[in-house]
C-alpha positions as a printed Julia matrix, in Angstrom:
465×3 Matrix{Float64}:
 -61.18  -81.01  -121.57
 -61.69  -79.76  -117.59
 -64.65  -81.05  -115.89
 -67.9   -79.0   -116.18
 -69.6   -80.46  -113.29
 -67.16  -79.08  -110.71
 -68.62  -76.7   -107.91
 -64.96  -74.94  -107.66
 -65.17  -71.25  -108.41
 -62.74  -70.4   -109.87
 -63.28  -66.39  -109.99
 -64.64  -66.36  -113.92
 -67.43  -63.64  -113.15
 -64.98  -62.01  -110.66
 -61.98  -60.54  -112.37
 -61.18  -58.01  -110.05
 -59.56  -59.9   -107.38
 -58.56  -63.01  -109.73
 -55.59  -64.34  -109.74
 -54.51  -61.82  -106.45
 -52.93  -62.5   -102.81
 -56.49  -61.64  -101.62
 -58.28  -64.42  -103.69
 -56.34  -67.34  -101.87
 -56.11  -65.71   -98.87
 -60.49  -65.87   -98.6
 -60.77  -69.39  -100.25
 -62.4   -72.05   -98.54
 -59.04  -73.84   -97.98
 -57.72  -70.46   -96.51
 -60.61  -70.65   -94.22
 -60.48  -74.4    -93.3
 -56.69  -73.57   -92.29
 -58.13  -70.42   -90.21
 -60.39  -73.19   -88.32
 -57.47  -75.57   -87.82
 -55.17  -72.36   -86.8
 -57.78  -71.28   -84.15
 -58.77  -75.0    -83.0
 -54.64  -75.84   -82.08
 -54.06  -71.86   -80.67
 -57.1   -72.62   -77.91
 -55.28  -76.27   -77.06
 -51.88  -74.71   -77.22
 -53.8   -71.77   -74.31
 -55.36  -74.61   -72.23
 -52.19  -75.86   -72.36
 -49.92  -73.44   -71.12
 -52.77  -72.85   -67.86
 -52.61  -76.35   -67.53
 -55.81  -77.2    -68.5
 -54.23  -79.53   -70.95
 -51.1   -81.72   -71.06
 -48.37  -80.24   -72.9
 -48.51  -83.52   -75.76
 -52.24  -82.68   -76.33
 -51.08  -79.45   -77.43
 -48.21  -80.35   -79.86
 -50.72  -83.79   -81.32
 -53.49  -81.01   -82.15
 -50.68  -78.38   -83.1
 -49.57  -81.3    -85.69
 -52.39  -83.04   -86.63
 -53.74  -79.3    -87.58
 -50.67  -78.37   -89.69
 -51.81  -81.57   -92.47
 -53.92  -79.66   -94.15
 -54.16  -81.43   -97.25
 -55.59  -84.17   -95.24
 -58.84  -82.05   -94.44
 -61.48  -82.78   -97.79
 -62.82  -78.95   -98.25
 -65.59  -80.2   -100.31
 -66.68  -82.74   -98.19
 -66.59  -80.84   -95.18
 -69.21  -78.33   -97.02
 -71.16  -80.72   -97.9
 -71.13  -82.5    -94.02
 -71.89  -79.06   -92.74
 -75.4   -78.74   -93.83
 -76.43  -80.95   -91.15
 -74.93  -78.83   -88.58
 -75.28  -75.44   -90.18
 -71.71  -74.93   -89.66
 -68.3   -75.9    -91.27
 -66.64  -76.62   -87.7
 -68.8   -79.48   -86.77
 -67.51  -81.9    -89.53
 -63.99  -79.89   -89.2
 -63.7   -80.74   -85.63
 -64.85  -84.23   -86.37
 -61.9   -84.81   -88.67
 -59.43  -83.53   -86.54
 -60.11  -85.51   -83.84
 -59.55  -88.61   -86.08
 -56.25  -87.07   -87.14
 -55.39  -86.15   -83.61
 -56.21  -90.11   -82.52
 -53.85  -91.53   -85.17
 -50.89  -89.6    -83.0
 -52.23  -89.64   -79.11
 -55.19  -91.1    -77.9
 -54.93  -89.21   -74.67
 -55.05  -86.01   -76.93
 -58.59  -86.52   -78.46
 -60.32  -85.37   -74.99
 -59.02  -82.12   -75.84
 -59.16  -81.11   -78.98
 -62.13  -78.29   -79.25
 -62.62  -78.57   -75.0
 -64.62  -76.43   -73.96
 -65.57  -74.17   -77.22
 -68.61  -73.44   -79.02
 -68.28  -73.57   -83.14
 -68.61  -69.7    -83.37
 -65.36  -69.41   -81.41
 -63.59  -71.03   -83.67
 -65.74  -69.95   -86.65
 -65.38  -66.22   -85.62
 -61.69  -66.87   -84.68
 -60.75  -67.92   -87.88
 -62.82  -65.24   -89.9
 -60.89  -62.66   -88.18
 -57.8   -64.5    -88.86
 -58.57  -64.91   -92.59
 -59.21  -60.9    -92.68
 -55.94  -60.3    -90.9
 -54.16  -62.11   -93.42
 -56.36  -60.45   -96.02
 -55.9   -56.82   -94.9
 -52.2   -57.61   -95.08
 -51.79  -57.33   -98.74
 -54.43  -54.53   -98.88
 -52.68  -52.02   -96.83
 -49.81  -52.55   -98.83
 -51.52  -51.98  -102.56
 -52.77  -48.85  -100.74
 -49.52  -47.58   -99.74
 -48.59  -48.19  -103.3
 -51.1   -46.34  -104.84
 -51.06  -43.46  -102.1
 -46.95  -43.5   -103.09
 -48.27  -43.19  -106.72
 -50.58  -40.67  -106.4
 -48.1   -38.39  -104.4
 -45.47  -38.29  -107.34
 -48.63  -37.38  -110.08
 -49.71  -34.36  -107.49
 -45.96  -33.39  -107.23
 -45.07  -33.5   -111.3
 -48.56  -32.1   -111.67
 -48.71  -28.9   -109.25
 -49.39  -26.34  -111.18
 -51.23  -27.99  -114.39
 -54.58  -26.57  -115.35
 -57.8   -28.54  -115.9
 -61.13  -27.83  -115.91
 -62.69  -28.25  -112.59
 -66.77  -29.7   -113.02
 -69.33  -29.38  -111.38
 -72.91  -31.18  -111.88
 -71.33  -32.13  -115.06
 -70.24  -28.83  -116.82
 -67.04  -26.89  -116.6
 -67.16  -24.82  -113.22
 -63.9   -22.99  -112.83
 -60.33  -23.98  -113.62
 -58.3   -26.02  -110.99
 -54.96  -28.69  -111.26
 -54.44  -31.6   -111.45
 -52.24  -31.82  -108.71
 -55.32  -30.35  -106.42
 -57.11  -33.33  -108.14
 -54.4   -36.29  -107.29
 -53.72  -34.97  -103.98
 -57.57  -35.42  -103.33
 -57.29  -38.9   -104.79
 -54.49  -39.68  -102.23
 -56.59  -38.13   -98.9
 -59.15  -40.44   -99.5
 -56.7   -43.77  -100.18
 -54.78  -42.48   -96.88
 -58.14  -42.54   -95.23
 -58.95  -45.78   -96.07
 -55.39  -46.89   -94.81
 -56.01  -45.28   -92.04
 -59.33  -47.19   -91.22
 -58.21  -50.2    -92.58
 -55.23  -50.5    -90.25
 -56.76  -49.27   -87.29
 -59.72  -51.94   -87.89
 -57.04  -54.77   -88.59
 -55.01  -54.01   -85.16
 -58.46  -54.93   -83.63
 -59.61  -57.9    -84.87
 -59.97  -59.84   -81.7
 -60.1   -63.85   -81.26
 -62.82  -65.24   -79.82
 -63.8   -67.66   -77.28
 -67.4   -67.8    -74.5
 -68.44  -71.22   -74.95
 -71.77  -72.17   -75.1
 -73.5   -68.55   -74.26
 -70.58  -66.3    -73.6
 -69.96  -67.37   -69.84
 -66.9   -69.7    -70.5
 -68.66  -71.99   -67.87
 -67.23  -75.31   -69.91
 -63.36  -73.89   -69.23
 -64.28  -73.86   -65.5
 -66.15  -77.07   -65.61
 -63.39  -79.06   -67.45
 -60.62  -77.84   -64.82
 -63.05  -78.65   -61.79
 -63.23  -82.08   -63.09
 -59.77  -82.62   -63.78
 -59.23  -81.64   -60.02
 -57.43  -77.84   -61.1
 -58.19  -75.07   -59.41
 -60.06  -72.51   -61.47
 -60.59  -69.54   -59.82
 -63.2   -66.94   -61.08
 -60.77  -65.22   -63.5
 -59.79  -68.81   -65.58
 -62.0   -67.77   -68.34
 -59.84  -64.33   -68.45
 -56.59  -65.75   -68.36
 -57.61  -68.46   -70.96
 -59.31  -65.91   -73.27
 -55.83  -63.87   -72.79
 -53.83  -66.81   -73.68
 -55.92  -67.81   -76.6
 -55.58  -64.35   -77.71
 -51.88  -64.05   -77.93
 -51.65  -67.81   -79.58
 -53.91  -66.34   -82.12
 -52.15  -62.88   -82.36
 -55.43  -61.54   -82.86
 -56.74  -58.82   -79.76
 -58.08  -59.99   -77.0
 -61.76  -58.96   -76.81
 -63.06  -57.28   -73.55
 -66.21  -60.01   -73.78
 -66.98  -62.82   -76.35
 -68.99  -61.17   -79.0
 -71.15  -63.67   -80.41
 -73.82  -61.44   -80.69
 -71.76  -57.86   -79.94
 -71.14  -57.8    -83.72
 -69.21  -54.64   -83.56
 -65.65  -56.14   -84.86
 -67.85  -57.28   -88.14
 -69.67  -54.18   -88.33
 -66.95  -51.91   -88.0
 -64.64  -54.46   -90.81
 -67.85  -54.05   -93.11
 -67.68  -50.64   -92.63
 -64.1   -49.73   -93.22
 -64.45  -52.16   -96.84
 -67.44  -49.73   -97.82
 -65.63  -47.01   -97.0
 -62.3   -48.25   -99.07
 -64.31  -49.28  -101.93
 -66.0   -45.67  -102.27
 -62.6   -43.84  -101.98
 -61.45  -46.22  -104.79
 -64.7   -45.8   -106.73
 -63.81  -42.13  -106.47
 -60.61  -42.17  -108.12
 -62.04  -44.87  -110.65
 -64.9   -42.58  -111.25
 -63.18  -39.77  -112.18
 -60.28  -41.84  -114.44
 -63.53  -43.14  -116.61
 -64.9   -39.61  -116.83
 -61.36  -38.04  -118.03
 -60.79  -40.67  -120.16
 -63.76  -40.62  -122.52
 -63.04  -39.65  -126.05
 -63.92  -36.67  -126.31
 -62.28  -35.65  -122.91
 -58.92  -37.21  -122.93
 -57.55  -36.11  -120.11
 -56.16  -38.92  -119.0
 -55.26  -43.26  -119.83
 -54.81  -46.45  -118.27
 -51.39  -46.9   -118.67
 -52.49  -50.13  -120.28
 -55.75  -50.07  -121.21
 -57.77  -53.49  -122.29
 -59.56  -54.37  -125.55
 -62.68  -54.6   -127.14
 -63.91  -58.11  -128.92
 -65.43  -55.73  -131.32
 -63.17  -52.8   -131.87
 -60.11  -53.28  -132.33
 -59.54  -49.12  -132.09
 -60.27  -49.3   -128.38
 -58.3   -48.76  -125.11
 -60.83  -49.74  -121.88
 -59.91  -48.24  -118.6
 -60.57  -52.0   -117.28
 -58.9   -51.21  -113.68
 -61.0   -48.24  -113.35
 -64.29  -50.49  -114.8
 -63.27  -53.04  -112.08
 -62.14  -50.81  -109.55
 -65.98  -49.02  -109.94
 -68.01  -52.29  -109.95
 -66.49  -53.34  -106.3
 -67.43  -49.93  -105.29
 -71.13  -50.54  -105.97
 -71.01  -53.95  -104.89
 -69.25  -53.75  -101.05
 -71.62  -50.74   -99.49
 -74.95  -53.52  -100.21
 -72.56  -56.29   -98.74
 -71.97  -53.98   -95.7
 -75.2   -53.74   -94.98
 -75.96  -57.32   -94.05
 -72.99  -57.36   -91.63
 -74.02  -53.79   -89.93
 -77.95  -55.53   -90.15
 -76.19  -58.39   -87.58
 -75.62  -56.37   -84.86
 -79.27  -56.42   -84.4
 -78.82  -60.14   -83.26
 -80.84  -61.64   -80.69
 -80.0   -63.8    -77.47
 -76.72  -64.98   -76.45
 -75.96  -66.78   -79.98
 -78.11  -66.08   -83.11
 -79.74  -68.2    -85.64
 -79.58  -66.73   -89.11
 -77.77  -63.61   -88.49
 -74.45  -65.09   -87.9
 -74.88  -67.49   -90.77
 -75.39  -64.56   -93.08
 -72.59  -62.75   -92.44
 -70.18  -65.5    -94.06
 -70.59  -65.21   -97.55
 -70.71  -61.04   -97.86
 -68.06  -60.67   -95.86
 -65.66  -62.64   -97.66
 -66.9   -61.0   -100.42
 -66.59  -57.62   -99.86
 -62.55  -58.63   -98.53
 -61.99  -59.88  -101.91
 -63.54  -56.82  -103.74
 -61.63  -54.47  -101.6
 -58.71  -56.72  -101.76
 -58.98  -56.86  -106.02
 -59.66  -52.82  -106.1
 -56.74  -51.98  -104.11
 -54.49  -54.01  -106.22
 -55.91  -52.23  -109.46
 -55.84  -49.38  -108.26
 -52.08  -49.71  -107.46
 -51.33  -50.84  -111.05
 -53.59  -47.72  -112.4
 -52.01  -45.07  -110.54
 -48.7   -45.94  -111.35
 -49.29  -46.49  -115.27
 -51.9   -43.46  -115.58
 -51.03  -41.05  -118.49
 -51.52  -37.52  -117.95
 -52.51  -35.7   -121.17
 -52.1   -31.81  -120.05
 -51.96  -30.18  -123.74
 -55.96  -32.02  -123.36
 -56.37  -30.07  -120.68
 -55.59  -27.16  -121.8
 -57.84  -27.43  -124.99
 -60.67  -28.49  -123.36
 -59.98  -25.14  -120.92
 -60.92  -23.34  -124.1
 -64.19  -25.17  -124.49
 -66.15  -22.26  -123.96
 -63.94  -19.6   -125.21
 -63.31  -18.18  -121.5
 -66.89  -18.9   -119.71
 -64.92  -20.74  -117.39
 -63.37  -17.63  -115.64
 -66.6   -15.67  -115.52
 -66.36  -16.16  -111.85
 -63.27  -14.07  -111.54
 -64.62  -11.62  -113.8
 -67.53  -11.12  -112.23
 -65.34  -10.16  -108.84
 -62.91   -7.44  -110.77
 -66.0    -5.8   -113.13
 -68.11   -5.55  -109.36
 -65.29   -3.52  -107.74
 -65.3    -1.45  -111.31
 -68.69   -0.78  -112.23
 -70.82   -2.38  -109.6
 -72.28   -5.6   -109.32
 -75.36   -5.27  -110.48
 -74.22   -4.0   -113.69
 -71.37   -6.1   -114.07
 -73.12   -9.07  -113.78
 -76.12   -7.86  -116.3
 -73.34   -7.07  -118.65
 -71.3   -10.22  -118.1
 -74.56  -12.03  -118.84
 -74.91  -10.03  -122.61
 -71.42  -10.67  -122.91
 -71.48  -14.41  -122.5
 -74.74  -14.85  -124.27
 -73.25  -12.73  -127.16
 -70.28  -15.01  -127.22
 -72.01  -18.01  -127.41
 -74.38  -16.97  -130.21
 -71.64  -15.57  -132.07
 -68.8   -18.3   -131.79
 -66.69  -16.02  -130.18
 -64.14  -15.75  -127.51
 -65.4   -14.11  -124.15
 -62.99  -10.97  -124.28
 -64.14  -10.17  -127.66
 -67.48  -10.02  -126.19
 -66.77   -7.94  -123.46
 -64.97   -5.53  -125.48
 -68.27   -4.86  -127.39
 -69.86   -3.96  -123.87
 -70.15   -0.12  -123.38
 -69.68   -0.41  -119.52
 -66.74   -2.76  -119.52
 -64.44   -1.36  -122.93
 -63.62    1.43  -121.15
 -62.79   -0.11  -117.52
 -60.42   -2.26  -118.75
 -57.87   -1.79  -121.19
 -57.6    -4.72  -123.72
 -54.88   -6.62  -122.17
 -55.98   -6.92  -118.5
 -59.66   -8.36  -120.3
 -57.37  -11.01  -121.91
 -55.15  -11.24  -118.74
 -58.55  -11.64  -116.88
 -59.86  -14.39  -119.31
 -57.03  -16.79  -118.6
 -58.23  -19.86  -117.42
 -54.78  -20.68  -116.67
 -54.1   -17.98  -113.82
 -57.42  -18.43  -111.99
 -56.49  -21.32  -109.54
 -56.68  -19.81  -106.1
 -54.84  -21.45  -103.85
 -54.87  -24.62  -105.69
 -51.31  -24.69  -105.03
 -50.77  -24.19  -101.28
 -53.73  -26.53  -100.73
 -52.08  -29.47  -102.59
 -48.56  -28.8   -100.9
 -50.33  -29.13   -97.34
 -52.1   -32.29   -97.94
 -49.26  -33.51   -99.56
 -47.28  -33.12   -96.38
 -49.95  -35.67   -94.91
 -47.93  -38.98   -94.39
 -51.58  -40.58   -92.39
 -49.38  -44.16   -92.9
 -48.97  -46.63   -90.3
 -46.24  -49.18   -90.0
């Protein structure tokens, strides 16, 4: 029987992104690799300036690739003295980088702070995260295209505060869906092509880099710090940042921001799949829905459940990160530190929605003869907008909307359909002949330009490479 006294988590209250590319790419060993990644990219830099000797470069480049070698657990535990998980990190490398080159171990971490490399490797572990996102999100925007497409023209009810409003598609509907999931990609990407490295040393001035080469008798210049922070960039493959943003939070903030704004489209679509799939609605089913310890009857919209949970969870986690860009002095205490665990969370939310929401769209059942009943829920009060516009023209508005109103009562009193009612109206029976009232009471042909309006956002590709 497994251990209950391990600390591993092991994502049991977080089924949305078990078990998913996202949940190892944010795991601690993901980001202890990040740390190593960053710590050999600045030596390899240094290097190539000539701030270091070439074999530094390759012993930290090697001694960083043994990762199983590097005890996450213990290196937790060894950072509460610090506050950070570099300290014992960079502690352990330099042992590993000893056992290869002695001459090596003067460089490994020269000149850095712990938040470059900290920093540098969170925005490393998001690149790789955002990776797998984008892609479940071209998935699902693929998916959602082909339901607007097959689904052009097929009437549902459109709601509004709760209650039937007027008819629309469900193409219209999808092809909203799909504007919001190509808005996220959009943001998403555009915020991933950003992510920059980063390296200031002590307080942002890269003053160590300079000291270091003065010492070693190089000549510095005033623009070494650029060209290393350049250099370190590109060995990263992250951006290179116009200054070190220890406390210029914005490439957190605007991350955090872009996750909210991914989890609410998805909480949009998942929002409306758990509406339309009630019961008594129908509309629509999780291609394979889960089931209930208790009922055996039952077929859950799970992805949908999941997909809504990390959309109330990641707009509270964005907060903290936007609250750090009100961080004071050149490096914080306490608002950096609190920007580690929410933002790893709210990439593995994200990272779990988007992959349910792929595998929703793409097994989602469209019901249309539901639909089409639950048009007839109110035995034509769903087109009274339309016949409100034709009786105005007819017999004026005022009157036609008084006798709309005793029509519609009438029918709702009496249990029947809204052209029966209006044929009992003095003002209207002899306007219209019988046939244009049932014509006009057709929830089916009142869709506007439903049509036109899905074909144009359909055209929207909003997809980059």
């Amino acid at each position: 029987m497994p251990s209950t006294d391990s600390f591993e988590d092991l994502g049991l209250l977080s089924p949305g992104p078990a078990g998913s590319p996202v949940e190892a790419a944010t795991g601690d060993a993901a980001y202890v690799r990040a740390m190593l990644d960053a710590e050999a990219a600045l030596t390899r830099a240094q290097a190539a300036l000539g701030l270091a000797p070439a074999t530094a470069a390759e012993a930290v480049t090697a001694a960083a690739a043994e990762t199983d070698r590097y005890d996450v657990r213990d290196l937790a535990l060894r950072a509460r003295s610090g506050g950070n998980p570099v300290i014992p990190l960079v502690a352990d490398l330099t042992a590993a980088v000893a056992e290869r080159d002695r001459q090596a171990v003067a460089h490994v971490h020269r000149g850095a702070t712990s938040q470059d490399i900290l920093d540098t490797a969170t925005m490393l572990v998001a690149a790789r995260t955002l990776e797998p996102v984008l892609a479940d999100l071209g998935r699902t925007a693929d998916a959602l295209a082909r339901l607007a497409a097959e689904h052009r023209d097929t009437p549902i009810a459109g709601r509004t505060l709760t209650q039937h409003a007027v008819p629309t598609t469900f193409g219209l509907k999808a092809v909203g869906w799909r504007s919001l999931v190509l808005d996220a990609h959009e943001r998403l990407a555009a915020v991933r092509a950003a992510l920059p490295a980063q390296l200031g040393g002590a307080a942002g001035t890269l003053a160590a880099f300079h000291a270091f080469a003065e010492a070693d008798g190089t000549t510095a210049g005033p623009y070494l710090g650029l060209r290393l922070l350049a250099g370190y960039a590109a060995e990263t493959g992250l951006s290179e940042p116009t200054l070190p943003w220890h406390t210029l939070r914005t490439p957190v903030a605007d991350l955090g921001g872009a996750l909210a704004f991914t989890a609410g489209a998805l909480g949009k679509l998942a929002a409306d799949v758990l509406l339309l799939s009630r019961t008594e609605i129908g509309e629509l089913g999780e291609g394979s829905g889960g089931g209930s310890s208790a009922m055996p009857h039952k077929a859950n919209p799970v992805r949908a459940t999941l997909i809504a949970a990390a959309a109330r969870q990641v707009p509270a986690l964005a907060s903290v990160l936007y609250a750090g860009l009100a961080a004071e002095d050149e490096r914080p205490a306490g608002a950096w530190h609190a920007e580690w665990q929410p933002l790893r969370q709210a990439l593995r939310l994200v990272g779990g929605a988007a992959r349910d929401a792929a595998e929703l769209t793409e097994g989602l059942r469209v019901h249309p003869h539901r639909m089409r009943d639950n048009l007839d829920a109110t035995d034509g009060l769903i087109i009274s907008e339309r016949l409100a516009a034709v009786l105005a023209a007819l017999i004026g508005r005022g009157e036609a909307r008084q006798a709309l109103s005793r029509a519609s009562r009438h029918a709702v009193e009496q249990g029947m359909e809204l052209d029966e009612a209006l044929r009992e109206e003095p003002g209207i029976a002899g306007a219209l002949p019988q046939d244009r009232l049932r014509e006009l009471t057709d929830p089916t042909q009142y869709a506007g330009s439903a049509g036109a309006l899905m074909d144009r956002a359909l055209r929207r590709t909003g997809r980059r490479p």
